[in-house]
Amino acid sequence: MKHILVIAHDSGGAEVVSAWVRKHPEFRFEFLLEGPALNIFQRKLGSLPVLGKDQLDAAIARAQLVLCGSSWSSDLEKTAVRQARKKAVRTAVYLDHWVDYAERFELAGTTCLPDELWVGDTHAQTLALKHFPAHLIQLEPNLYFEEMRAEIDAAAVQEDRRGSPGLRVLYLSEPVSEYVAAGGPDCYGSTEFQALTKFLEYLKSHNLKIERLRVRHHPSEKPGKYAELLERFASDFEIEYSTTTTLPADCAWADWIVGLASMALAIAVFARKRVSTCIAPVGLPLVPPYPEIEHLFSGKES
């Protein structure tokens, strides 16, 4: 039985890797999880024995494969890849988005590539080929997207919209300023607070009949992060937070889904609703490469 050491920190990588793990019970796994990844794995796979960083070297020595997510807010996975390669243990990193591919492998001024780069779709494969040798890249279907598509369809069956007085709008937030502070390129055109403010002002100026606006925090954000900002618009809209519902349930609930550039925006496409991004990129293309995602604002308006 193949022994795989799974390492993850950020939510995006944790979602795709945990979905892959759940579909492969034939392997034996050990887990080193930190940050948002810990809750994601435990939600999907139940209570798990989790290793500490001080156990990394010993766990690598036991493994036949080290499988990692990729993070912008942590060096955990990059450190593990470097240590595993020193010990000649095979490594794989699952790329969970469509941006910053080269930057995900920079550690202390050096590039640390794994033996395998897993990409979940042909968009990611095309982008990866621009940055990395073809022999590293492996198309490994994104099982997390399959999970989300099925859950959205199931939630939609339960959603009763009879007598609904107006639009239900779901807003997907994202910690842009933290991403930039951690070294990501500043090419969103605005902070997360500016983007949300601009969107709320757009709703107000267009006199749309809004039943409710639901704000869903990114997994790495603290509850109440936008409370002061949202209070300014409390008299204009019925505003609530998504605190107990899942992303698929929120997508099924909404008529219109708006976000910045997170993976959640790509998942929203599966709901077959109106999906928009409220950022106007001033640099690299950030938004998931799906034609269904509408650009609400042009670059000139940022």
Tab-separated table of C-alpha atoms in Angstrom, residues 72-292:
chain	number	residue	atom	x	y	z
A	72	TRP	CA	0.855	32.192	-0.810
A	73	SER	CA	0.549	32.838	2.931
A	74	SER	CA	2.852	30.048	4.143
A	75	ASP	CA	6.157	28.388	3.262
A	76	LEU	CA	5.038	25.058	4.725
A	77	GLU	CA	4.608	23.198	1.435
A	78	LYS	CA	7.705	24.684	-0.200
A	79	THR	CA	9.825	23.712	2.783
A	80	ALA	CA	8.455	20.178	2.639
A	81	VAL	CA	9.212	19.878	-1.083
A	82	ARG	CA	12.786	21.037	-0.525
A	83	GLN	CA	13.320	18.598	2.345
A	84	ALA	CA	11.771	15.695	0.456
A	85	ARG	CA	13.883	16.277	-2.623
A	86	LYS	CA	17.023	16.293	-0.471
A	87	LYS	CA	15.988	12.834	0.738
A	88	ALA	CA	15.127	11.665	-2.818
A	89	VAL	CA	11.446	11.176	-1.891
A	90	ARG	CA	9.096	11.887	-4.797
A	91	THR	CA	7.047	15.078	-4.498
A	92	ALA	CA	3.882	16.414	-6.139
A	93	VAL	CA	2.215	19.820	-5.785
A	94	TYR	CA	-1.402	20.368	-6.794
A	95	LEU	CA	-1.893	23.831	-8.316
A	96	ASP	CA	-5.331	25.042	-7.277
A	97	HIS	CA	-5.677	28.329	-9.188
A	98	TRP	CA	-4.591	29.981	-12.419
A	99	VAL	CA	-2.155	32.686	-11.286
A	100	ASP	CA	1.290	33.168	-9.701
A	101	TYR	CA	2.558	29.755	-10.745
A	102	ALA	CA	6.264	30.591	-10.693
A	103	GLU	CA	5.995	32.527	-7.401
A	104	ARG	CA	4.486	29.535	-5.626
A	105	PHE	CA	7.854	27.764	-5.756
A	106	GLU	CA	10.175	30.538	-4.591
A	107	LEU	CA	11.710	29.907	-1.195
A	108	ALA	CA	14.422	32.085	0.320
A	109	GLY	CA	15.447	33.386	-3.086
A	110	THR	CA	15.620	30.001	-4.793
A	111	THR	CA	13.180	28.025	-6.944
A	112	CYS	CA	12.126	24.711	-5.465
A	113	LEU	CA	10.135	22.638	-7.953
A	114	PRO	CA	8.582	19.250	-7.140
A	115	ASP	CA	8.895	16.119	-9.258
A	116	GLU	CA	5.286	16.472	-10.405
A	117	LEU	CA	3.034	19.489	-10.911
A	118	TRP	CA	-0.633	18.517	-10.859
A	119	VAL	CA	-3.126	20.753	-12.656
A	120	GLY	CA	-6.869	20.301	-12.506
A	121	ASP	CA	-8.007	21.468	-15.937
A	122	THR	CA	-6.776	22.320	-19.408
A	123	HIS	CA	-6.710	26.069	-18.621
A	124	ALA	CA	-4.222	25.432	-15.830
A	125	GLN	CA	-2.267	23.018	-17.997
A	126	THR	CA	-1.818	25.640	-20.726
A	127	LEU	CA	-0.674	28.240	-18.200
A	128	ALA	CA	1.701	25.842	-16.461
A	129	LEU	CA	3.398	24.991	-19.749
A	130	LYS	CA	4.416	28.648	-20.034
A	131	HIS	CA	6.371	28.441	-16.786
A	132	PHE	CA	7.565	24.868	-16.287
A	133	PRO	CA	9.062	21.946	-18.247
A	134	ALA	CA	6.357	19.811	-19.834
A	135	HIS	CA	7.614	16.592	-18.230
A	136	LEU	CA	6.705	17.935	-14.762
A	137	ILE	CA	3.077	18.710	-15.572
A	138	GLN	CA	0.396	16.122	-14.946
A	139	LEU	CA	-3.308	16.666	-15.645
A	140	GLU	CA	-5.123	15.361	-12.577
A	141	PRO	CA	-8.878	16.148	-12.786
A	142	ASN	CA	-10.072	18.527	-10.087
A	143	LEU	CA	-12.236	16.294	-7.903
A	144	TYR	CA	-13.108	19.249	-5.677
A	145	PHE	CA	-14.923	20.852	-8.591
A	146	GLU	CA	-16.823	17.603	-9.122
A	147	GLU	CA	-17.843	17.672	-5.450
A	148	MET	CA	-18.990	21.289	-5.672
A	149	ARG	CA	-20.975	20.776	-8.883
A	150	ALA	CA	-22.866	17.844	-7.340
A	151	GLU	CA	-23.527	19.716	-4.076
A	152	ILE	CA	-24.785	22.822	-5.890
A	153	ASP	CA	-27.195	20.725	-7.950
A	154	ALA	CA	-28.450	18.964	-4.820
A	155	ALA	CA	-28.896	22.264	-2.952
A	156	ALA	CA	-30.745	23.827	-5.903
A	157	VAL	CA	-33.404	21.122	-5.688
A	158	GLN	CA	-34.144	22.214	-2.106
A	159	GLU	CA	-34.303	25.945	-2.891
A	160	ASP	CA	-37.843	27.352	-3.112
A	161	ARG	CA	-37.992	30.787	-4.762
A	162	ARG	CA	-41.770	31.122	-5.012
A	163	GLY	CA	-42.905	34.585	-3.952
A	164	SER	CA	-39.380	35.987	-3.766
A	165	PRO	CA	-39.592	39.818	-3.894
A	166	GLY	CA	-36.254	40.567	-5.549
A	167	LEU	CA	-32.661	39.619	-6.252
A	168	ARG	CA	-30.637	37.563	-3.844
A	169	VAL	CA	-26.996	38.604	-4.148
A	170	LEU	CA	-24.085	36.555	-2.814
A	171	TYR	CA	-20.804	38.410	-2.323
A	172	LEU	CA	-17.618	36.317	-2.056
A	173	SER	CA	-14.915	38.247	-0.227
A	174	GLU	CA	-11.170	37.719	-0.561
A	175	PRO	CA	-8.174	38.967	1.518
A	176	VAL	CA	-6.455	40.895	-1.277
A	177	SER	CA	-4.353	43.109	0.980
A	178	GLU	CA	-2.975	40.089	2.847
A	179	TYR	CA	-2.074	38.454	-0.452
A	180	VAL	CA	-0.158	41.545	-1.585
A	181	ALA	CA	1.509	41.920	1.826
A	182	ALA	CA	2.735	38.318	1.545
A	183	GLY	CA	4.497	39.127	-1.733
A	184	GLY	CA	1.762	38.659	-4.323
A	185	PRO	CA	1.619	41.144	-7.225
A	186	ASP	CA	-0.456	44.270	-6.581
A	187	CYS	CA	-2.593	43.998	-9.697
A	188	TYR	CA	-6.151	43.866	-8.376
A	189	GLY	CA	-6.677	47.587	-8.816
A	190	SER	CA	-8.126	47.879	-5.307
A	191	THR	CA	-8.113	46.401	-1.822
A	192	GLU	CA	-10.883	44.068	-0.675
A	193	PHE	CA	-12.504	46.973	1.192
A	194	GLN	CA	-12.422	49.252	-1.857
A	195	ALA	CA	-13.829	46.481	-4.067
A	196	LEU	CA	-16.750	45.795	-1.726
A	197	THR	CA	-17.451	49.508	-1.304
A	198	LYS	CA	-17.458	50.022	-5.052
A	199	PHE	CA	-19.847	47.116	-5.560
A	200	LEU	CA	-22.263	48.334	-2.880
A	201	GLU	CA	-22.228	51.806	-4.404
A	202	TYR	CA	-22.938	50.207	-7.783
A	203	LEU	CA	-25.972	48.381	-6.374
A	204	LYS	CA	-27.227	51.568	-4.742
A	205	SER	CA	-26.776	53.759	-7.825
A	206	HIS	CA	-28.526	51.278	-10.136
A	207	ASN	CA	-31.622	51.060	-7.939
A	208	LEU	CA	-31.757	47.283	-8.242
A	209	LYS	CA	-34.499	45.516	-6.338
A	210	ILE	CA	-32.400	43.557	-3.848
A	211	GLU	CA	-34.147	41.110	-1.539
A	212	ARG	CA	-30.992	40.319	0.447
A	213	LEU	CA	-27.238	40.677	0.168
A	214	ARG	CA	-25.323	37.795	1.717
A	215	VAL	CA	-21.594	38.204	2.402
A	216	ARG	CA	-19.472	35.076	2.540
A	217	HIS	CA	-16.019	35.477	4.085
A	218	HIS	CA	-12.977	33.821	2.558
A	219	PRO	CA	-11.854	30.919	4.804
A	220	SER	CA	-8.738	32.836	5.886
A	221	GLU	CA	-10.692	35.940	6.953
A	222	LYS	CA	-11.995	36.625	10.449
A	223	PRO	CA	-15.741	37.040	11.029
A	224	GLY	CA	-16.804	40.668	11.209
A	225	LYS	CA	-13.951	41.913	9.035
A	226	TYR	CA	-16.332	44.038	6.960
A	227	ALA	CA	-18.817	44.923	9.715
A	228	GLU	CA	-17.974	48.627	9.865
A	229	LEU	CA	-18.102	48.990	6.082
A	230	LEU	CA	-21.387	47.111	5.746
A	231	GLU	CA	-22.980	49.173	8.512
A	232	ARG	CA	-22.731	52.213	6.222
A	233	PHE	CA	-25.100	50.489	3.782
A	234	ALA	CA	-27.433	48.881	6.318
A	235	SER	CA	-30.244	51.304	5.495
A	236	ASP	CA	-29.939	50.558	1.773
A	237	PHE	CA	-29.924	46.756	1.760
A	238	GLU	CA	-30.933	43.789	3.855
A	239	ILE	CA	-27.443	42.450	4.620
A	240	GLU	CA	-26.572	39.131	6.232
A	241	TYR	CA	-23.504	36.948	6.710
A	242	SER	CA	-23.061	33.393	5.553
A	243	THR	CA	-22.110	31.663	8.798
A	244	THR	CA	-23.730	28.230	8.783
A	245	THR	CA	-24.343	27.456	5.107
A	246	THR	CA	-21.924	25.844	2.679
A	247	LEU	CA	-20.621	27.482	-0.484
A	248	PRO	CA	-22.805	25.229	-2.699
A	249	ALA	CA	-25.885	26.113	-0.620
A	250	ASP	CA	-25.070	29.812	-0.883
A	251	CYS	CA	-24.647	29.518	-4.654
A	252	ALA	CA	-27.975	27.706	-4.963
A	253	TRP	CA	-29.635	30.405	-2.821
A	254	ALA	CA	-28.366	33.343	-4.884
A	255	ASP	CA	-29.587	34.846	-8.137
A	256	TRP	CA	-26.355	36.761	-8.681
A	257	ILE	CA	-22.902	35.821	-7.399
A	258	VAL	CA	-20.168	38.461	-7.203
A	259	GLY	CA	-16.569	38.160	-6.083
A	260	LEU	CA	-13.001	39.131	-6.833
A	261	ALA	CA	-10.737	36.369	-8.155
A	262	SER	CA	-10.899	33.445	-5.733
A	263	MET	CA	-11.536	29.809	-6.572
A	264	ALA	CA	-15.031	30.277	-5.130
A	265	LEU	CA	-15.836	32.484	-8.124
A	266	ALA	CA	-14.982	29.612	-10.463
A	267	ILE	CA	-17.188	27.279	-8.425
A	268	ALA	CA	-20.048	29.785	-8.679
A	269	VAL	CA	-20.118	29.177	-12.438
A	270	PHE	CA	-21.455	25.659	-11.752
A	271	ALA	CA	-24.636	27.207	-10.341
A	272	ARG	CA	-25.547	28.511	-13.804
A	273	LYS	CA	-26.416	31.931	-12.380
A	274	ARG	CA	-25.112	35.391	-13.221
A	275	VAL	CA	-21.499	35.490	-11.985
A	276	SER	CA	-19.442	38.697	-11.891
A	277	THR	CA	-16.082	39.944	-10.719
A	278	CYS	CA	-15.975	43.435	-9.246
A	279	ILE	CA	-12.235	43.962	-9.689
A	280	ALA	CA	-10.675	45.673	-12.661
A	281	PRO	CA	-7.173	44.171	-12.927
A	282	VAL	CA	-4.385	46.630	-13.619
A	283	GLY	CA	-1.747	43.993	-14.235
A	284	LEU	CA	-1.807	40.211	-14.576
A	285	PRO	CA	-5.053	38.413	-15.466
A	286	LEU	CA	-6.388	37.268	-12.106
A	287	VAL	CA	-9.942	36.120	-12.654
A	288	PRO	CA	-10.520	32.374	-13.207
A	289	PRO	CA	-10.466	31.763	-16.980
A	290	TYR	CA	-14.154	31.032	-17.471
A	291	PRO	CA	-16.086	33.007	-20.107
A	292	GLU	CA	-19.205	32.862	-17.922
